[in-house]
One Martini backbone bead per residue (centre of mass of N, CA, C, O) as a GRO file, in nm:
protein
  311
    1UNK     BB    1   6.680  10.272   0.789
    2UNK     BB    2   6.974  10.104   0.811
    3UNK     BB    3   7.083   9.775   0.706
    4UNK     BB    4   7.193   9.441   0.788
    5UNK     BB    5   7.137   9.087   0.679
    6UNK     BB    6   7.300   8.778   0.753
    7UNK     BB    7   7.242   8.470   0.684
    8UNK     BB    8   7.031   8.401   0.464
    9UNK     BB    9   6.730   8.200   0.428
   10UNK     BB   10   6.608   8.071   0.114
   11UNK     BB   11   6.286   7.942  -0.066
   12UNK     BB   12   6.274   7.943  -0.390
   13UNK     BB   13   6.375   7.666  -0.336
   14UNK     BB   14   6.531   7.343  -0.231
   15UNK     BB   15   6.828   7.450  -0.159
   16UNK     BB   16   6.856   7.672   0.074
   17UNK     BB   17   7.011   7.941   0.024
   18UNK     BB   18   7.278   8.017   0.210
   19UNK     BB   19   7.452   8.371   0.270
   20UNK     BB   20   7.268   8.579   0.224
   21UNK     BB   21   7.257   8.932   0.180
   22UNK     BB   22   7.097   9.226   0.312
   23UNK     BB   23   6.930   9.503   0.200
   24UNK     BB   24   6.788   9.770   0.435
   25UNK     BB   25   6.534  10.050   0.374
   26UNK     BB   26   6.283  10.129   0.515
   27UNK     BB   27   6.138   9.848   0.551
   28UNK     BB   28   6.336   9.765   0.271
   29UNK     BB   29   6.435   9.598   0.051
   30UNK     BB   30   6.772   9.701  -0.187
   31UNK     BB   31   6.983   9.455  -0.152
   32UNK     BB   32   7.156   9.168  -0.280
   33UNK     BB   33   7.347   8.897  -0.203
   34UNK     BB   34   7.452   8.588  -0.303
   35UNK     BB   35   7.252   8.554  -0.494
   36UNK     BB   36   7.011   8.393  -0.687
   37UNK     BB   37   6.766   8.480  -0.933
   38UNK     BB   38   6.543   8.377  -0.753
   39UNK     BB   39   6.607   8.502  -0.466
   40UNK     BB   40   6.631   8.807  -0.587
   41UNK     BB   41   6.337   8.825  -0.695
   42UNK     BB   42   6.189   8.718  -0.403
   43UNK     BB   43   6.340   8.970  -0.240
   44UNK     BB   44   6.262   9.250  -0.435
   45UNK     BB   45   5.938   9.162  -0.480
   46UNK     BB   46   5.896   9.312  -0.181
   47UNK     BB   47   5.658   9.566  -0.035
   48UNK     BB   48   5.557   9.722   0.247
   49UNK     BB   49   5.413   9.952   0.053
   50UNK     BB   50   5.189   9.762  -0.015
   51UNK     BB   51   4.872   9.745  -0.163
   52UNK     BB   52   4.615   9.565  -0.260
   53UNK     BB   53   4.419   9.563  -0.514
   54UNK     BB   54   4.050   9.663  -0.592
   55UNK     BB   55   3.724   9.545  -0.734
   56UNK     BB   56   3.406   9.639  -0.899
   57UNK     BB   57   3.290   9.635  -1.179
   58UNK     BB   58   3.555   9.799  -1.259
   59UNK     BB   59   3.593   9.978  -0.939
   60UNK     BB   60   3.796  10.092  -0.711
   61UNK     BB   61   3.817   9.949  -0.396
   62UNK     BB   62   3.810   9.891  -0.112
   63UNK     BB   63   3.861   9.599   0.078
   64UNK     BB   64   3.667   9.576   0.215
   65UNK     BB   65   3.423   9.599   0.020
   66UNK     BB   66   3.512   9.334  -0.156
   67UNK     BB   67   3.481   9.166   0.054
   68UNK     BB   68   3.188   9.199   0.065
   69UNK     BB   69   3.117   9.110  -0.210
   70UNK     BB   70   3.208   8.838  -0.204
   71UNK     BB   71   3.029   8.708   0.031
   72UNK     BB   72   2.783   8.757  -0.157
   73UNK     BB   73   2.883   8.564  -0.385
   74UNK     BB   74   2.935   8.330  -0.198
   75UNK     BB   75   2.687   8.278  -0.055
   76UNK     BB   76   2.480   8.263  -0.344
   77UNK     BB   77   2.638   8.011  -0.438
   78UNK     BB   78   2.622   7.688  -0.553
   79UNK     BB   79   2.937   7.600  -0.707
   80UNK     BB   80   3.247   7.714  -0.544
   81UNK     BB   81   3.590   7.798  -0.691
   82UNK     BB   82   3.901   7.737  -0.537
   83UNK     BB   83   4.179   7.920  -0.719
   84UNK     BB   84   4.545   7.869  -0.636
   85UNK     BB   85   4.783   8.024  -0.424
   86UNK     BB   86   5.027   8.088  -0.565
   87UNK     BB   87   5.269   8.205  -0.321
   88UNK     BB   88   5.138   8.166  -0.048
   89UNK     BB   89   5.087   8.079   0.240
   90UNK     BB   90   4.991   7.858   0.484
   91UNK     BB   91   4.763   8.025   0.618
   92UNK     BB   92   4.605   8.108   0.384
   93UNK     BB   93   4.515   7.794   0.279
   94UNK     BB   94   4.389   7.735   0.521
   95UNK     BB   95   4.158   7.944   0.493
   96UNK     BB   96   4.071   7.819   0.171
   97UNK     BB   97   3.995   7.545   0.339
   98UNK     BB   98   3.783   7.662   0.514
   99UNK     BB   99   3.618   7.799   0.303
  100UNK     BB  100   3.562   7.532   0.135
  101UNK     BB  101   3.368   7.412   0.367
  102UNK     BB  102   3.160   7.626   0.428
  103UNK     BB  103   3.045   7.624   0.130
  104UNK     BB  104   3.102   7.366  -0.051
  105UNK     BB  105   3.324   7.348  -0.221
  106UNK     BB  106   3.592   7.384  -0.483
  107UNK     BB  107   3.974   7.270  -0.439
  108UNK     BB  108   4.227   7.393  -0.637
  109UNK     BB  109   4.554   7.416  -0.743
  110UNK     BB  110   4.809   7.573  -0.922
  111UNK     BB  111   4.904   7.305  -1.125
  112UNK     BB  112   5.131   7.208  -1.291
  113UNK     BB  113   5.091   6.916  -1.534
  114UNK     BB  114   5.321   6.787  -1.382
  115UNK     BB  115   5.247   6.788  -1.099
  116UNK     BB  116   4.985   6.627  -1.147
  117UNK     BB  117   5.089   6.373  -1.272
  118UNK     BB  118   5.277   6.291  -1.019
  119UNK     BB  119   5.052   6.263  -0.843
  120UNK     BB  120   4.945   6.006  -0.989
  121UNK     BB  121   5.160   5.839  -1.022
  122UNK     BB  122   5.219   5.778  -0.711
  123UNK     BB  123   4.934   5.671  -0.667
  124UNK     BB  124   4.981   5.422  -0.893
  125UNK     BB  125   5.327   5.348  -0.766
  126UNK     BB  126   5.479   5.451  -0.664
  127UNK     BB  127   5.776   5.627  -0.436
  128UNK     BB  128   6.160   5.671  -0.464
  129UNK     BB  129   6.288   5.865  -0.216
  130UNK     BB  130   6.508   6.157  -0.158
  131UNK     BB  131   6.748   6.391  -0.024
  132UNK     BB  132   6.972   6.599  -0.082
  133UNK     BB  133   7.195   6.504   0.126
  134UNK     BB  134   7.215   6.213  -0.028
  135UNK     BB  135   7.314   6.317  -0.294
  136UNK     BB  136   7.561   6.410  -0.183
  137UNK     BB  137   7.711   6.179  -0.009
  138UNK     BB  138   7.592   5.896  -0.228
  139UNK     BB  139   7.587   5.998  -0.543
  140UNK     BB  140   7.722   5.842  -0.837
  141UNK     BB  141   7.458   5.844  -1.034
  142UNK     BB  142   7.321   6.078  -1.252
  143UNK     BB  143   6.989   6.150  -1.387
  144UNK     BB  144   6.860   6.361  -1.615
  145UNK     BB  145   6.485   6.383  -1.710
  146UNK     BB  146   6.365   6.697  -1.813
  147UNK     BB  147   6.545   6.869  -1.656
  148UNK     BB  148   6.668   7.222  -1.520
  149UNK     BB  149   6.817   7.320  -1.290
  150UNK     BB  150   6.912   7.640  -1.416
  151UNK     BB  151   6.647   7.734  -1.350
  152UNK     BB  152   6.494   7.573  -1.065
  153UNK     BB  153   6.809   7.515  -0.926
  154UNK     BB  154   7.095   7.687  -0.971
  155UNK     BB  155   7.269   7.562  -0.704
  156UNK     BB  156   7.281   7.222  -0.716
  157UNK     BB  157   7.554   7.192  -0.799
  158UNK     BB  158   7.732   7.320  -0.606
  159UNK     BB  159   7.603   7.210  -0.350
  160UNK     BB  160   7.524   6.867  -0.454
  161UNK     BB  161   7.714   6.788  -0.653
  162UNK     BB  162   8.021   6.891  -0.698
  163UNK     BB  163   8.096   6.809  -0.410
  164UNK     BB  164   8.204   6.558  -0.269
  165UNK     BB  165   8.109   6.270  -0.082
  166UNK     BB  166   8.130   6.098   0.166
  167UNK     BB  167   8.055   5.832  -0.076
  168UNK     BB  168   8.200   6.015  -0.294
  169UNK     BB  169   8.545   6.112  -0.353
  170UNK     BB  170   8.534   6.103  -0.672
  171UNK     BB  171   8.262   6.132  -0.735
  172UNK     BB  172   8.039   6.141  -1.033
  173UNK     BB  173   7.780   6.052  -1.266
  174UNK     BB  174   7.641   6.271  -1.524
  175UNK     BB  175   7.313   6.245  -1.715
  176UNK     BB  176   7.136   6.380  -1.968
  177UNK     BB  177   6.787   6.373  -2.069
  178UNK     BB  178   6.657   6.569  -2.368
  179UNK     BB  179   6.481   6.844  -2.571
  180UNK     BB  180   6.660   7.054  -2.488
  181UNK     BB  181   6.904   7.181  -2.389
  182UNK     BB  182   7.233   7.125  -2.305
  183UNK     BB  183   7.419   7.004  -2.056
  184UNK     BB  184   7.729   7.120  -1.921
  185UNK     BB  185   7.743   6.900  -1.668
  186UNK     BB  186   7.738   6.677  -1.800
  187UNK     BB  187   7.886   6.425  -1.916
  188UNK     BB  188   7.645   6.307  -2.061
  189UNK     BB  189   7.408   6.359  -2.366
  190UNK     BB  190   7.070   6.282  -2.454
  191UNK     BB  191   6.902   6.368  -2.749
  192UNK     BB  192   6.523   6.389  -2.766
  193UNK     BB  193   6.238   6.372  -2.811
  194UNK     BB  194   5.921   6.461  -2.667
  195UNK     BB  195   5.770   6.176  -2.772
  196UNK     BB  196   5.996   5.958  -2.695
  197UNK     BB  197   5.991   5.902  -2.373
  198UNK     BB  198   5.858   5.651  -2.338
  199UNK     BB  199   6.013   5.447  -2.546
  200UNK     BB  200   6.293   5.512  -2.383
  201UNK     BB  201   6.227   5.396  -2.115
  202UNK     BB  202   6.109   5.134  -2.179
  203UNK     BB  203   6.406   5.026  -2.309
  204UNK     BB  204   6.523   5.074  -2.052
  205UNK     BB  205   6.379   4.863  -1.879
  206UNK     BB  206   6.443   4.622  -2.037
  207UNK     BB  207   6.737   4.643  -2.018
  208UNK     BB  208   6.725   4.597  -1.707
  209UNK     BB  209   6.572   4.335  -1.747
  210UNK     BB  210   6.709   4.150  -2.017
  211UNK     BB  211   6.639   4.248  -2.258
  212UNK     BB  212   6.610   4.250  -2.603
  213UNK     BB  213   6.671   4.465  -2.871
  214UNK     BB  214   6.610   4.478  -3.244
  215UNK     BB  215   6.660   4.760  -3.223
  216UNK     BB  216   6.872   5.038  -3.260
  217UNK     BB  217   6.664   5.215  -3.209
  218UNK     BB  218   6.482   5.482  -3.016
  219UNK     BB  219   6.470   5.709  -3.185
  220UNK     BB  220   6.765   5.924  -3.125
  221UNK     BB  221   6.810   5.634  -2.976
  222UNK     BB  222   7.097   5.406  -2.900
  223UNK     BB  223   7.095   5.137  -2.805
  224UNK     BB  224   7.355   5.121  -2.653
  225UNK     BB  225   7.333   5.380  -2.488
  226UNK     BB  226   7.096   5.192  -2.357
  227UNK     BB  227   7.291   5.003  -2.219
  228UNK     BB  228   7.485   5.176  -2.068
  229UNK     BB  229   7.293   5.322  -1.886
  230UNK     BB  230   7.169   5.036  -1.749
  231UNK     BB  231   7.446   4.952  -1.632
  232UNK     BB  232   7.536   5.179  -1.461
  233UNK     BB  233   7.282   5.196  -1.272
  234UNK     BB  234   7.301   4.893  -1.172
  235UNK     BB  235   7.611   4.963  -1.080
  236UNK     BB  236   7.542   5.158  -0.872
  237UNK     BB  237   7.526   5.251  -0.540
  238UNK     BB  238   7.395   5.568  -0.583
  239UNK     BB  239   7.147   5.653  -0.743
  240UNK     BB  240   6.970   5.950  -0.912
  241UNK     BB  241   6.672   6.109  -1.043
  242UNK     BB  242   6.579   6.379  -1.234
  243UNK     BB  243   6.260   6.527  -1.280
  244UNK     BB  244   6.097   6.709  -1.536
  245UNK     BB  245   5.852   6.813  -1.773
  246UNK     BB  246   6.027   6.693  -2.010
  247UNK     BB  247   5.894   6.396  -1.971
  248UNK     BB  248   5.579   6.403  -1.915
  249UNK     BB  249   5.332   6.251  -1.822
  250UNK     BB  250   5.164   5.979  -1.611
  251UNK     BB  251   5.313   5.765  -1.780
  252UNK     BB  252   5.604   5.824  -1.786
  253UNK     BB  253   5.652   5.853  -1.519
  254UNK     BB  254   5.552   5.563  -1.414
  255UNK     BB  255   5.775   5.444  -1.583
  256UNK     BB  256   6.015   5.557  -1.388
  257UNK     BB  257   5.909   5.441  -1.126
  258UNK     BB  258   5.975   5.136  -1.213
  259UNK     BB  259   6.259   5.162  -1.264
  260UNK     BB  260   6.346   5.216  -0.977
  261UNK     BB  261   6.200   4.956  -0.866
  262UNK     BB  262   6.394   4.777  -1.038
  263UNK     BB  263   6.709   4.898  -0.905
  264UNK     BB  264   6.609   4.816  -0.609
  265UNK     BB  265   6.667   4.514  -0.630
  266UNK     BB  266   7.037   4.561  -0.651
  267UNK     BB  267   7.011   4.871  -0.515
  268UNK     BB  268   7.000   5.200  -0.535
  269UNK     BB  269   6.724   5.445  -0.569
  270UNK     BB  270   6.642   5.722  -0.680
  271UNK     BB  271   6.335   6.004  -0.704
  272UNK     BB  272   6.336   6.366  -0.832
  273UNK     BB  273   6.181   6.658  -0.840
  274UNK     BB  274   6.212   6.968  -1.092
  275UNK     BB  275   6.024   7.243  -1.010
  276UNK     BB  276   5.778   7.376  -0.806
  277UNK     BB  277   5.590   7.445  -0.576
  278UNK     BB  278   5.441   7.281  -0.336
  279UNK     BB  279   5.073   7.346  -0.302
  280UNK     BB  280   4.961   7.046  -0.185
  281UNK     BB  281   5.045   7.034   0.145
  282UNK     BB  282   4.802   7.210   0.274
  283UNK     BB  283   4.565   6.997   0.162
  284UNK     BB  284   4.669   6.745   0.245
  285UNK     BB  285   4.652   6.790   0.564
  286UNK     BB  286   4.339   6.897   0.586
  287UNK     BB  287   4.221   6.633   0.396
  288UNK     BB  288   4.392   6.403   0.242
  289UNK     BB  289   4.463   6.583  -0.051
  290UNK     BB  290   4.582   6.736  -0.316
  291UNK     BB  291   4.361   6.767  -0.533
  292UNK     BB  292   4.036   6.790  -0.645
  293UNK     BB  293   3.825   6.907  -0.418
  294UNK     BB  294   3.507   6.827  -0.247
  295UNK     BB  295   3.236   6.949  -0.003
  296UNK     BB  296   2.922   6.934  -0.083
  297UNK     BB  297   2.854   6.678   0.155
  298UNK     BB  298   3.064   6.788   0.407
  299UNK     BB  299   3.294   6.662   0.273
  300UNK     BB  300   3.590   6.510   0.142
  301UNK     BB  301   3.639   6.497  -0.221
  302UNK     BB  302   3.835   6.291  -0.471
  303UNK     BB  303   3.904   6.417  -0.782
  304UNK     BB  304   4.119   6.544  -1.020
  305UNK     BB  305   3.916   6.557  -1.276
  306UNK     BB  306   3.639   6.655  -1.211
  307UNK     BB  307   3.793   6.858  -0.984
  308UNK     BB  308   3.909   7.042  -1.169
  309UNK     BB  309   3.959   7.400  -1.285
  310UNK     BB  310   3.939   7.310  -1.630
  311UNK     BB  311   3.685   7.177  -1.580
   0.00000   0.00000   0.00000
């Protein structure tokens, strides 16, 4: 049976693109229209006829036999680890947390290093954030730092930055700082080395504070460029900073969050991460902690380093 579904909303990224047209044949999606590459791969990547493959000792077995063997192994284990859950449903993640609780296991979601660093920085210094709706309607200055929305959020410019907002009818000024490719959509682009992120952030914070720098350059960034950017952020009606994996680790993200706090002393500034799916949300909801959770003593204990899966 063939049919078409109009106005589908997809959750491939945080933009929640609407108006996608999905064509179905024999209970399977066969084609999509008006979808970005992320939406298209997500919708076409599911098949109703797919069945999970299972192996025991390298031999193909039924799913039931694999579950029985897995239960035997887990019941006999002394320090089991549940890891992954990337791309799984909320219900699946809840079941994983319940299993970890029953086993006294450690559970750690498959988080990219960038997201784990952002969690640590948020817990250390806090974060001032906002919604994409606020970005669209209020932000007159936008800064991308180590983020490439064309790959992570393909419709971000079209839906939230290109249209004039309710309180910014004349549009917005967009700056990009990155060690990667040039941002074609940005009004201003500053390319720096990845190793210079912390130094440039610190210099920019100094400029915002009013501290004069002796150096004329910080890495590949000129001091007058940073001074101009600091002035633009300070004079903004509503500045929004998007950051991504290119910004570095927890120290760089902490410095960024502290800079946003400084800017909020005289105006309004928010910061948003552009990364992958937030698969730490269910674990946080169920246990109070986002990653690295251990149930060995019968209750959840949190240590993002000691109980990290890679450790």
